[in-house]
Amino acid sequence: CTMWGSCAFVLVMQATIGLLLAPTCSAGAGNGGTRYLLYSVNPGEGFNLRRDVHLRAATLVRKLREKEDWVLVLPPWPQLHHWKSDIKQHNVPWEKFFDLPSLNEYVPSIEFNEYLKREGHVINEVMYLQEFAEGWGEHWTEKMEDRPCIGPTMYRQISATHWDGYVFGREDMRIDSFRCVSVQGLISILVPELQERKPELRSVFVEHFEMLLHQRFAGVEFWAARRSMVYAKPLRATGNAFMRAHLGYDPGEGNGRMKPREGGGAFIAVHFRRRDYLYAHPDAVPSLDGAASQINSLKSKLGIERVFLATDSSNTDKKKLRKLVKGLVWFTPSDKALRRYGDGGIAIIDQWIASHAKYFIGTAQSTFSFRIREDRQFMGFSQESTYHNLCGPTEDENDPDSCDKPTYWRIVEQQAPGNFRPSSSMHQEL
């Protein structure tokens, strides 16, 4: 959301002006052979926003496959700002975090290394998305134009048909064509452009894909793509083991997004984002005493003693909070687990555990909390047990009901025959 203002504004715009992409299950009707869409995200964006951008890219490929055989190339995960551990976390493959067969149930998707094996170190065209230098104008309208590059890029022209570029940490990629494109619009604005490109352009790399908005946020295709983002099995297994050992709850195997056993574990899950939010969103972050007061109020109201905490707080703050809230636990990875899963995997384990609680309360405006709410909806948890935020210092810090609830987005399922429906294996393998 860095280029378009606040996240809340973007989501409202997407929901208001979006037109639903026509669903399809075709394998591609064109005669040009397999084509590949690669994409990147602004380096400063975090883990959970990048997951949202993936949904936009996947739904675009879904649309493109109505006429041609397109494959989505998954961008390796770079070292992200919020990944603070002192371990190597660069060019992490998607299989570390997500189940690739499940992703492929929505659109064909491959890792970047697989693309290199298939196509070599060549990308036919790079579309470098950027804003319009003059801004939106008086009214926001969809538009896209080739424009001179506004700022420096990581590409250098060698000849008329040869550019060098820095692609996902690699300096040995050959680019046949490069252009800067000013754009403001929904993902569908790229459909005519990509479908009309010459057949020899087998691969197109769209830089800064976050510039494009959802075709329809929380529409049918959004939820179908989101449902395919099943967490990797080792992460789920680690989260399950923690719940059995520390929260007195056995989620079982294969429960996933079907309603968990016993309607979820007898614990409250709290996402308490703190570090960067103390200065970025100070009104959304209660004090430690305020957070403890709200959690204790919920414990009394719900008759639940155990509390799971997902937070980026320091160890000192977590220990102080544990003194104020009895029965509070959090997941601390072993050194082996941290090196195996990385900070991204540990975050998913936290989200997986939180998604199984009888009751969840999150942090306002945090995409980490957004993803937990989505997971809980897939599992069948109610809006009443899921859509709550900790109240910040501008509200009553002692009352978790004193602040506004987050916006509820209802899951919209496919209805028409032949449209995408997750196969039974998507549930069974969770």
Tab-separated table of C-alpha atoms in Angstrom:
chain	number	residue	atom	x	y	z
A	1	CYS	CA	0.000	0.000	0.000
A	2	THR	CA	3.000	2.303	0.084
A	3	MET	CA	2.306	3.810	-3.336
A	4	TRP	CA	-1.457	4.199	-2.999
A	5	GLY	CA	-2.060	5.606	0.461
A	6	SER	CA	-3.585	3.708	3.313
A	7	CYS	CA	-4.494	0.036	3.093
A	8	ALA	CA	-8.037	0.832	4.167
A	9	PHE	CA	-8.493	3.200	1.206
A	10	VAL	CA	-7.145	0.618	-1.237
A	11	LEU	CA	-9.436	-2.128	0.039
A	12	VAL	CA	-12.511	0.097	-0.149
A	13	MET	CA	-11.582	1.172	-3.682
A	14	GLN	CA	-11.066	-2.423	-4.776
A	15	ALA	CA	-14.372	-3.567	-3.312
A	16	THR	CA	-16.230	-0.608	-4.795
A	17	ILE	CA	-14.911	-0.383	-8.361
A	18	GLY	CA	-13.841	-3.992	-8.926
A	19	LEU	CA	-15.483	-6.064	-11.617
A	20	LEU	CA	-15.308	-9.793	-11.106
A	21	LEU	CA	-12.958	-11.688	-13.403
A	22	ALA	CA	-14.830	-14.288	-15.414
A	23	PRO	CA	-13.857	-17.667	-13.894
A	24	THR	CA	-12.391	-20.372	-16.032
A	25	CYS	CA	-10.986	-23.836	-15.756
A	26	SER	CA	-9.565	-24.060	-19.278
A	27	ALA	CA	-5.992	-25.152	-19.849
A	28	GLY	CA	-5.418	-22.499	-22.519
A	29	ALA	CA	-6.863	-22.270	-25.997
A	30	GLY	CA	-4.076	-20.472	-27.815
A	31	ASN	CA	-1.580	-21.940	-30.275
A	32	GLY	CA	1.532	-20.247	-28.947
A	33	GLY	CA	2.587	-22.870	-26.408
A	34	THR	CA	3.200	-22.321	-22.705
A	35	ARG	CA	3.792	-18.750	-21.579
A	36	TYR	CA	5.124	-17.596	-18.217
A	37	LEU	CA	4.193	-14.673	-15.988
A	38	LEU	CA	6.856	-13.600	-13.509
A	39	TYR	CA	6.285	-10.806	-11.020
A	40	SER	CA	8.029	-8.910	-8.249
A	41	VAL	CA	6.924	-6.839	-5.259
A	42	ASN	CA	8.354	-3.627	-3.875
A	43	PRO	CA	11.326	-4.668	-1.655
A	44	GLY	CA	9.938	-2.795	1.354
A	45	GLU	CA	6.681	-4.760	1.522
A	46	GLY	CA	6.225	-7.324	4.291
A	47	PHE	CA	5.483	-11.032	4.305
A	48	ASN	CA	1.703	-10.869	4.621
A	49	LEU	CA	1.183	-8.071	2.094
A	50	ARG	CA	3.246	-10.102	-0.398
A	51	ARG	CA	0.847	-12.977	0.119
A	52	ASP	CA	-1.963	-10.633	-0.890
A	53	VAL	CA	-0.086	-9.572	-4.045
A	54	HIS	CA	0.257	-13.258	-4.931
A	55	LEU	CA	-3.539	-13.481	-5.040
A	56	ARG	CA	-3.625	-10.669	-7.598
A	57	ALA	CA	-1.014	-12.357	-9.806
A	58	ALA	CA	-2.723	-15.748	-9.537
A	59	THR	CA	-6.147	-14.364	-10.483
A	60	LEU	CA	-4.580	-12.597	-13.475
A	61	VAL	CA	-3.055	-15.865	-14.695
A	62	ARG	CA	-6.415	-17.546	-14.147
A	63	LYS	CA	-7.985	-15.013	-16.505
A	64	LEU	CA	-5.198	-15.276	-19.078
A	65	ARG	CA	-5.646	-19.044	-19.216
A	66	GLU	CA	-9.026	-18.576	-20.885
A	67	LYS	CA	-7.165	-18.145	-24.173
A	68	GLU	CA	-3.596	-19.359	-23.650
A	69	ASP	CA	-1.561	-21.735	-21.522
A	70	TRP	CA	-0.033	-19.400	-18.934
A	71	VAL	CA	1.997	-20.514	-15.915
A	72	LEU	CA	2.676	-18.398	-12.830
A	73	VAL	CA	6.314	-18.220	-11.719
A	74	LEU	CA	6.576	-17.798	-7.949
A	75	PRO	CA	9.116	-15.120	-6.946
A	76	PRO	CA	11.700	-16.310	-4.407
A	77	TRP	CA	11.256	-14.651	-1.018
A	78	PRO	CA	13.969	-12.046	-0.346
A	79	GLN	CA	15.342	-11.058	3.034
A	80	LEU	CA	12.434	-9.052	4.439
A	81	HIS	CA	12.594	-6.138	6.843
A	82	HIS	CA	10.689	-7.993	9.583
A	83	TRP	CA	12.909	-11.076	9.403
A	84	LYS	CA	15.363	-10.148	12.125
A	85	SER	CA	17.013	-13.494	12.906
A	86	ASP	CA	20.712	-13.829	12.245
A	87	ILE	CA	20.350	-16.552	9.611
A	88	LYS	CA	20.472	-16.592	5.837
A	89	GLN	CA	16.986	-15.859	4.511
A	90	HIS	CA	17.380	-14.843	0.883
A	91	ASN	CA	15.785	-16.383	-2.209
A	92	VAL	CA	13.638	-18.686	-0.090
A	93	PRO	CA	11.465	-21.001	-2.246
A	94	TRP	CA	7.692	-21.042	-1.808
A	95	GLU	CA	7.677	-24.720	-0.838
A	96	LYS	CA	9.220	-23.679	2.492
A	97	PHE	CA	5.971	-21.915	3.393
A	98	PHE	CA	3.179	-23.265	1.199
A	99	ASP	CA	1.987	-26.540	-0.289
A	100	LEU	CA	2.792	-26.356	-4.027
A	101	PRO	CA	0.231	-28.984	-5.148
A	102	SER	CA	-2.503	-26.912	-3.497
A	103	LEU	CA	-1.319	-23.725	-5.203
A	104	ASN	CA	-1.438	-25.603	-8.497
A	105	GLU	CA	-5.068	-26.498	-7.981
A	106	TYR	CA	-5.918	-22.866	-8.694
A	107	VAL	CA	-3.393	-22.038	-11.438
A	108	PRO	CA	-0.244	-23.836	-12.653
A	109	SER	CA	2.570	-22.450	-10.520
A	110	ILE	CA	6.307	-23.171	-10.504
A	111	GLU	CA	9.314	-21.995	-8.520
A	112	PHE	CA	11.775	-19.616	-10.188
A	113	ASN	CA	14.449	-22.338	-10.237
A	114	GLU	CA	12.095	-24.543	-12.236
A	115	TYR	CA	11.569	-21.688	-14.691
A	116	LEU	CA	15.356	-21.465	-15.165
A	117	LYS	CA	15.463	-25.188	-15.944
A	118	ARG	CA	12.699	-24.853	-18.522
A	119	GLU	CA	13.553	-21.541	-20.185
A	120	GLY	CA	17.167	-20.850	-19.311
A	121	HIS	CA	18.409	-17.502	-18.030
A	122	VAL	CA	16.238	-15.533	-20.433
A	123	ILE	CA	13.191	-13.316	-19.932
A	124	ASN	CA	11.583	-12.026	-23.105
A	125	GLU	CA	10.158	-8.813	-21.688
A	126	VAL	CA	10.207	-6.800	-18.488
A	127	MET	CA	7.315	-4.429	-17.768
A	128	TYR	CA	8.498	-2.090	-15.015
A	129	LEU	CA	5.358	-0.655	-13.440
A	130	GLN	CA	5.447	2.840	-11.985
A	131	GLU	CA	3.115	5.688	-11.046
A	132	PHE	CA	2.174	8.494	-13.387
A	133	ALA	CA	4.635	11.315	-12.761
A	134	GLU	CA	1.805	13.854	-12.714
A	135	GLY	CA	-0.252	11.874	-10.197
A	136	TRP	CA	-3.838	10.669	-10.455
A	137	GLY	CA	-5.306	13.872	-11.770
A	138	GLU	CA	-8.651	15.293	-10.688
A	139	HIS	CA	-10.380	11.898	-10.750
A	140	TRP	CA	-9.022	8.383	-10.445
A	141	THR	CA	-9.410	6.474	-13.709
A	142	GLU	CA	-7.851	3.310	-15.061
A	143	LYS	CA	-5.044	4.000	-17.501
A	144	MET	CA	-1.733	2.555	-18.645
A	145	GLU	CA	0.961	4.051	-20.875
A	146	ASP	CA	4.570	3.404	-21.815
A	147	ARG	CA	6.494	6.275	-20.218
A	148	PRO	CA	10.123	7.219	-19.569
A	149	CYS	CA	11.357	5.647	-16.350
A	150	ILE	CA	10.754	7.964	-13.400
A	151	GLY	CA	13.689	6.688	-11.370
A	152	PRO	CA	16.683	4.372	-11.701
A	153	THR	CA	16.092	0.672	-12.342
A	154	MET	CA	18.233	-2.446	-12.022
A	155	TYR	CA	18.421	-2.878	-15.805
A	156	ARG	CA	21.063	-1.793	-18.328
A	157	GLN	CA	20.682	-1.769	-22.111
A	158	ILE	CA	23.454	-3.582	-23.984
A	159	SER	CA	21.947	-3.494	-27.475
A	160	ALA	CA	18.573	-3.066	-29.176
A	161	THR	CA	17.581	-6.587	-28.177
A	162	HIS	CA	19.670	-7.189	-25.074
A	163	TRP	CA	19.363	-5.842	-21.552
A	164	ASP	CA	21.159	-6.991	-18.444
A	165	GLY	CA	19.159	-7.112	-15.248
A	166	TYR	CA	19.260	-8.001	-11.575
A	167	VAL	CA	16.461	-10.559	-11.208
A	168	PHE	CA	15.802	-12.212	-7.839
A	169	GLY	CA	19.441	-11.847	-6.851
A	170	ARG	CA	20.799	-13.080	-10.175
A	171	GLU	CA	22.994	-10.936	-12.421
A	172	ASP	CA	23.218	-13.480	-15.234
A	173	MET	CA	19.756	-12.969	-16.737
A	174	ARG	CA	19.321	-11.825	-20.328
A	175	ILE	CA	16.355	-9.535	-21.006
A	176	ASP	CA	15.194	-9.192	-24.619
A	177	SER	CA	12.987	-6.144	-24.113
A	178	PHE	CA	12.482	-3.644	-21.290
A	179	ARG	CA	9.998	-0.806	-20.837
A	180	CYS	CA	8.689	1.376	-18.038
A	181	VAL	CA	4.906	1.470	-17.845
A	182	SER	CA	2.920	4.015	-15.847
A	183	VAL	CA	-0.265	2.428	-14.575
A	184	GLN	CA	-3.192	2.863	-12.266
A	185	GLY	CA	-5.863	0.241	-12.397
A	186	LEU	CA	-7.125	-3.236	-11.644
A	187	ILE	CA	-5.238	-6.359	-12.656
A	188	SER	CA	-7.475	-6.785	-15.720
A	189	ILE	CA	-5.820	-3.765	-17.325
A	190	LEU	CA	-2.950	-6.118	-18.237
A	191	VAL	CA	-5.132	-8.749	-19.922
A	192	PRO	CA	-5.374	-7.184	-23.404
A	193	GLU	CA	-1.712	-6.193	-23.256
A	194	LEU	CA	-0.485	-9.703	-22.416
A	195	GLN	CA	-2.891	-11.530	-24.716
A	196	GLU	CA	-1.957	-9.360	-27.705
A	197	ARG	CA	1.802	-9.648	-27.306
A	198	LYS	CA	3.628	-11.577	-30.008
A	199	PRO	CA	3.666	-15.368	-29.502
A	200	GLU	CA	7.466	-15.399	-29.306
A	201	LEU	CA	7.224	-13.508	-26.013
A	202	ARG	CA	7.006	-16.668	-23.950
A	203	SER	CA	7.886	-14.900	-20.705
A	204	VAL	CA	6.847	-11.547	-19.273
A	205	PHE	CA	8.191	-10.204	-15.988
A	206	VAL	CA	5.969	-7.589	-14.322
A	207	GLU	CA	8.012	-5.612	-11.816
A	208	HIS	CA	6.161	-3.916	-8.916
A	209	PHE	CA	2.995	-5.951	-9.287
A	210	GLU	CA	1.673	-4.358	-6.090
A	211	MET	CA	0.823	-1.322	-8.236
A	212	LEU	CA	-2.202	-3.223	-9.581
A	213	LEU	CA	-5.363	-3.544	-7.504
A	214	HIS	CA	-7.490	-6.636	-6.942
A	215	GLN	CA	-10.116	-7.125	-9.613
A	216	ARG	CA	-12.603	-7.545	-6.818
A	217	PHE	CA	-11.353	-7.731	-3.273
A	218	ALA	CA	-13.113	-10.537	-1.368
A	219	GLY	CA	-14.835	-11.712	-4.558
A	220	VAL	CA	-15.153	-15.280	-5.815
A	221	GLU	CA	-11.710	-15.458	-7.406
A	222	PHE	CA	-10.040	-13.793	-4.424
A	223	TRP	CA	-11.333	-16.490	-2.069
A	224	ALA	CA	-10.643	-19.328	-4.510
A	225	ALA	CA	-7.028	-18.205	-4.864
A	226	ARG	CA	-6.707	-17.630	-1.122
A	227	ARG	CA	-8.071	-21.090	-0.364
A	228	SER	CA	-5.271	-22.613	-2.440
A	229	MET	CA	-2.595	-21.056	-0.196
A	230	VAL	CA	-2.290	-24.063	2.102
A	231	TYR	CA	0.591	-23.906	4.563
A	232	ALA	CA	3.459	-26.354	4.158
A	233	LYS	CA	2.891	-29.605	6.044
A	234	PRO	CA	5.996	-29.361	8.312
A	235	LEU	CA	4.810	-25.948	9.577
A	236	ARG	CA	1.352	-27.272	10.334
A	237	ALA	CA	2.784	-30.327	12.063
A	238	THR	CA	5.003	-28.154	14.266
A	239	GLY	CA	2.051	-25.967	15.221
A	240	ASN	CA	-0.066	-29.027	15.986
A	241	ALA	CA	2.636	-30.434	18.268
A	242	PHE	CA	2.801	-27.159	20.188
A	243	MET	CA	-0.970	-27.087	20.679
A	244	ARG	CA	-0.937	-30.623	22.041
A	245	ALA	CA	1.961	-29.918	24.399
A	246	HIS	CA	1.121	-26.429	25.679
A	247	LEU	CA	-2.536	-25.654	24.979
A	248	GLY	CA	-4.188	-28.966	25.795
A	249	TYR	CA	-5.645	-29.276	22.318
A	250	ASP	CA	-5.159	-31.910	19.637
A	251	PRO	CA	-6.270	-30.503	16.261
A	252	GLY	CA	-5.829	-33.917	14.678
A	253	GLU	CA	-4.612	-34.582	11.175
A	254	GLY	CA	-6.574	-33.415	8.168
A	255	ASN	CA	-8.770	-30.846	9.918
A	256	GLY	CA	-7.250	-27.827	8.209
A	257	ARG	CA	-9.916	-25.515	6.865
A	258	MET	CA	-12.728	-27.799	7.812
A	259	LYS	CA	-14.077	-26.998	11.257
A	260	PRO	CA	-11.526	-28.151	13.841
A	261	ARG	CA	-12.232	-30.744	16.479
A	262	GLU	CA	-14.412	-29.615	19.361
A	263	GLY	CA	-14.972	-26.280	17.646
A	264	GLY	CA	-11.361	-25.272	18.247
A	265	GLY	CA	-9.000	-25.336	21.185
A	266	ALA	CA	-10.016	-24.031	24.606
A	267	PHE	CA	-7.692	-21.054	24.441
A	268	ILE	CA	-7.752	-17.408	23.394
A	269	ALA	CA	-5.331	-16.370	20.644
A	270	VAL	CA	-3.962	-12.825	20.714
A	271	HIS	CA	-1.976	-11.127	17.967
A	272	PHE	CA	-0.221	-8.189	19.605
A	273	ARG	CA	1.863	-6.319	17.036
A	274	ARG	CA	4.107	-3.857	18.755
A	275	ARG	CA	7.587	-2.921	17.539
A	276	ASP	CA	7.095	-0.831	14.382
A	277	TYR	CA	3.465	-0.078	15.259
A	278	LEU	CA	4.524	1.888	18.342
A	279	TYR	CA	5.523	4.702	15.955
A	280	ALA	CA	3.740	3.739	12.694
A	281	HIS	CA	0.270	3.195	14.230
A	282	PRO	CA	0.462	4.369	17.863
A	283	ASP	CA	-3.336	4.627	18.164
A	284	ALA	CA	-3.664	0.898	17.390
A	285	VAL	CA	-1.274	-0.367	20.078
A	286	PRO	CA	-2.317	-0.618	23.727
A	287	SER	CA	0.216	-0.447	26.508
A	288	LEU	CA	1.341	-3.720	28.086
A	289	ASP	CA	-0.918	-3.036	31.066
A	290	GLY	CA	-3.792	-2.198	28.734
A	291	ALA	CA	-3.312	-5.355	26.666
A	292	ALA	CA	-3.160	-7.466	29.842
A	293	SER	CA	-6.344	-5.866	31.162
A	294	GLN	CA	-8.217	-6.635	27.921
A	295	ILE	CA	-6.968	-10.230	27.780
A	296	ASN	CA	-7.913	-10.854	31.395
A	297	SER	CA	-11.345	-9.369	30.720
A	298	LEU	CA	-11.828	-11.800	27.840
A	299	LYS	CA	-10.662	-14.740	29.960
A	300	SER	CA	-13.280	-13.920	32.561
A	301	LYS	CA	-16.025	-13.272	30.005
A	302	LEU	CA	-15.354	-16.458	28.009
A	303	GLY	CA	-14.399	-18.715	30.930
A	304	ILE	CA	-11.121	-19.660	29.217
A	305	GLU	CA	-7.837	-19.887	31.118
A	306	ARG	CA	-5.223	-20.531	28.416
A	307	VAL	CA	-3.946	-17.760	26.130
A	308	PHE	CA	-1.682	-18.040	23.089
A	309	LEU	CA	0.315	-14.944	22.208
A	310	ALA	CA	1.631	-14.165	18.715
A	311	THR	CA	3.748	-11.029	18.893
A	312	ASP	CA	6.867	-9.254	17.713
A	313	SER	CA	7.408	-7.848	21.228
A	314	SER	CA	10.766	-8.174	22.929
A	315	ASN	CA	11.364	-11.053	25.326
A	316	THR	CA	11.331	-8.535	28.188
A	317	ASP	CA	7.849	-7.337	27.219
A	318	LYS	CA	6.566	-10.890	26.752
A	319	LYS	CA	7.792	-11.906	30.189
A	320	LYS	CA	6.179	-8.833	31.744
A	321	LEU	CA	2.907	-9.666	30.006
A	322	ARG	CA	3.085	-13.244	31.260
A	323	LYS	CA	3.279	-11.939	34.831
A	324	LEU	CA	0.119	-9.941	34.214
A	325	VAL	CA	-1.794	-12.706	32.412
A	326	LYS	CA	-1.857	-16.199	33.911
A	327	GLY	CA	-1.822	-19.076	31.464
A	328	LEU	CA	-0.089	-17.059	28.730
A	329	VAL	CA	2.204	-18.999	26.357
A	330	TRP	CA	3.941	-18.323	23.049
A	331	PHE	CA	5.848	-20.396	20.527
A	332	THR	CA	9.628	-20.202	20.827
A	333	PRO	CA	11.416	-22.104	18.052
A	334	SER	CA	14.519	-24.129	18.714
A	335	ASP	CA	17.642	-23.044	16.864
A	336	LYS	CA	17.158	-26.024	14.559
A	337	ALA	CA	13.552	-25.087	13.814
A	338	LEU	CA	14.459	-21.458	13.168
A	339	ARG	CA	17.141	-22.433	10.674
A	340	ARG	CA	14.846	-24.936	9.009
A	341	TYR	CA	11.759	-22.734	8.715
A	342	GLY	CA	13.134	-19.186	8.890
A	343	ASP	CA	11.260	-16.202	10.289
A	344	GLY	CA	8.554	-16.555	7.635
A	345	GLY	CA	7.874	-20.143	8.638
A	346	ILE	CA	7.780	-19.244	12.336
A	347	ALA	CA	5.227	-16.523	11.557
A	348	ILE	CA	3.048	-19.081	9.760
A	349	ILE	CA	3.288	-21.456	12.729
A	350	ASP	CA	2.016	-18.617	14.946
A	351	GLN	CA	-0.835	-17.967	12.511
A	352	TRP	CA	-1.698	-21.648	12.276
A	353	ILE	CA	-1.948	-21.954	16.060
A	354	ALA	CA	-3.968	-18.742	16.396
A	355	SER	CA	-6.397	-19.904	13.723
A	356	HIS	CA	-7.431	-22.871	15.912
A	357	ALA	CA	-8.394	-20.910	19.052
A	358	LYS	CA	-11.957	-20.659	20.315
A	359	TYR	CA	-11.558	-16.897	20.205
A	360	PHE	CA	-9.160	-14.574	18.367
A	361	ILE	CA	-8.334	-10.917	18.910
A	362	GLY	CA	-5.834	-9.147	16.674
A	363	THR	CA	-4.169	-5.818	15.987
A	364	ALA	CA	-5.916	-3.133	13.941
A	365	GLN	CA	-4.599	-2.609	10.377
A	366	SER	CA	-2.183	-5.541	10.586
A	367	THR	CA	-2.064	-7.892	7.588
A	368	PHE	CA	-0.782	-10.594	9.964
A	369	SER	CA	-4.168	-10.446	11.704
A	370	PHE	CA	-5.951	-10.297	8.326
A	371	ARG	CA	-4.448	-13.647	7.303
A	372	ILE	CA	-5.462	-15.302	10.593
A	373	ARG	CA	-9.053	-14.144	10.164
A	374	GLU	CA	-9.135	-15.554	6.626
A	375	ASP	CA	-7.824	-18.917	7.838
A	376	ARG	CA	-10.410	-19.006	10.600
A	377	GLN	CA	-13.193	-18.315	8.132
A	378	PHE	CA	-12.100	-21.258	6.004
A	379	MET	CA	-12.186	-23.403	9.139
A	380	GLY	CA	-15.756	-22.362	9.876
A	381	PHE	CA	-15.215	-20.097	12.879
A	382	SER	CA	-17.862	-17.447	13.397
A	383	GLN	CA	-17.511	-13.734	12.826
A	384	GLU	CA	-18.213	-13.235	16.539
A	385	SER	CA	-15.219	-15.361	17.560
A	386	THR	CA	-12.828	-13.900	14.985
A	387	TYR	CA	-13.314	-10.220	14.154
A	388	HIS	CA	-11.932	-8.298	17.133
A	389	ASN	CA	-9.001	-5.939	17.711
A	390	LEU	CA	-7.121	-4.946	20.817
A	391	CYS	CA	-8.177	-1.423	21.752
A	392	GLY	CA	-5.511	1.266	21.618
A	393	PRO	CA	-4.803	4.197	23.938
A	394	THR	CA	-7.474	6.410	22.346
A	395	GLU	CA	-10.149	3.954	23.538
A	396	ASP	CA	-10.721	2.331	26.919
A	397	GLU	CA	-7.659	0.111	27.311
A	398	ASN	CA	-9.447	-1.892	29.981
A	399	ASP	CA	-12.361	-2.829	27.727
A	400	PRO	CA	-11.812	-4.968	24.602
A	401	ASP	CA	-15.279	-3.943	23.364
A	402	SER	CA	-14.587	-0.203	23.444
A	403	CYS	CA	-13.123	0.047	19.929
A	404	ASP	CA	-14.453	-0.582	16.431
A	405	LYS	CA	-14.432	-4.103	15.044
A	406	PRO	CA	-12.424	-4.856	11.871
A	407	THR	CA	-14.301	-5.035	8.578
A	408	TYR	CA	-15.852	-8.430	7.936
A	409	TRP	CA	-15.358	-9.931	4.468
A	410	ARG	CA	-17.686	-12.851	3.788
A	411	ILE	CA	-16.353	-15.825	1.814
A	412	VAL	CA	-17.991	-15.967	-1.622
A	413	GLU	CA	-18.070	-19.435	-3.153
A	414	GLN	CA	-18.342	-20.525	-6.786
A	415	GLN	CA	-21.838	-21.468	-7.870
A	416	ALA	CA	-21.867	-22.009	-11.627
A	417	PRO	CA	-21.164	-25.530	-12.972
A	418	GLY	CA	-17.609	-26.037	-14.119
A	419	ASN	CA	-16.189	-23.180	-12.085
A	420	PHE	CA	-13.313	-23.640	-9.653
A	421	ARG	CA	-14.043	-25.770	-6.646
A	422	PRO	CA	-11.256	-26.992	-4.385
A	423	SER	CA	-10.891	-30.732	-4.683
A	424	SER	CA	-11.423	-32.909	-1.634
A	425	SER	CA	-7.680	-33.510	-1.473
A	426	MET	CA	-7.165	-29.834	-0.644
A	427	HIS	CA	-8.968	-30.491	2.644
A	428	GLN	CA	-7.647	-33.965	3.282
A	429	GLU	CA	-4.022	-32.959	2.962
A	430	LEU	CA	-4.260	-30.025	5.344
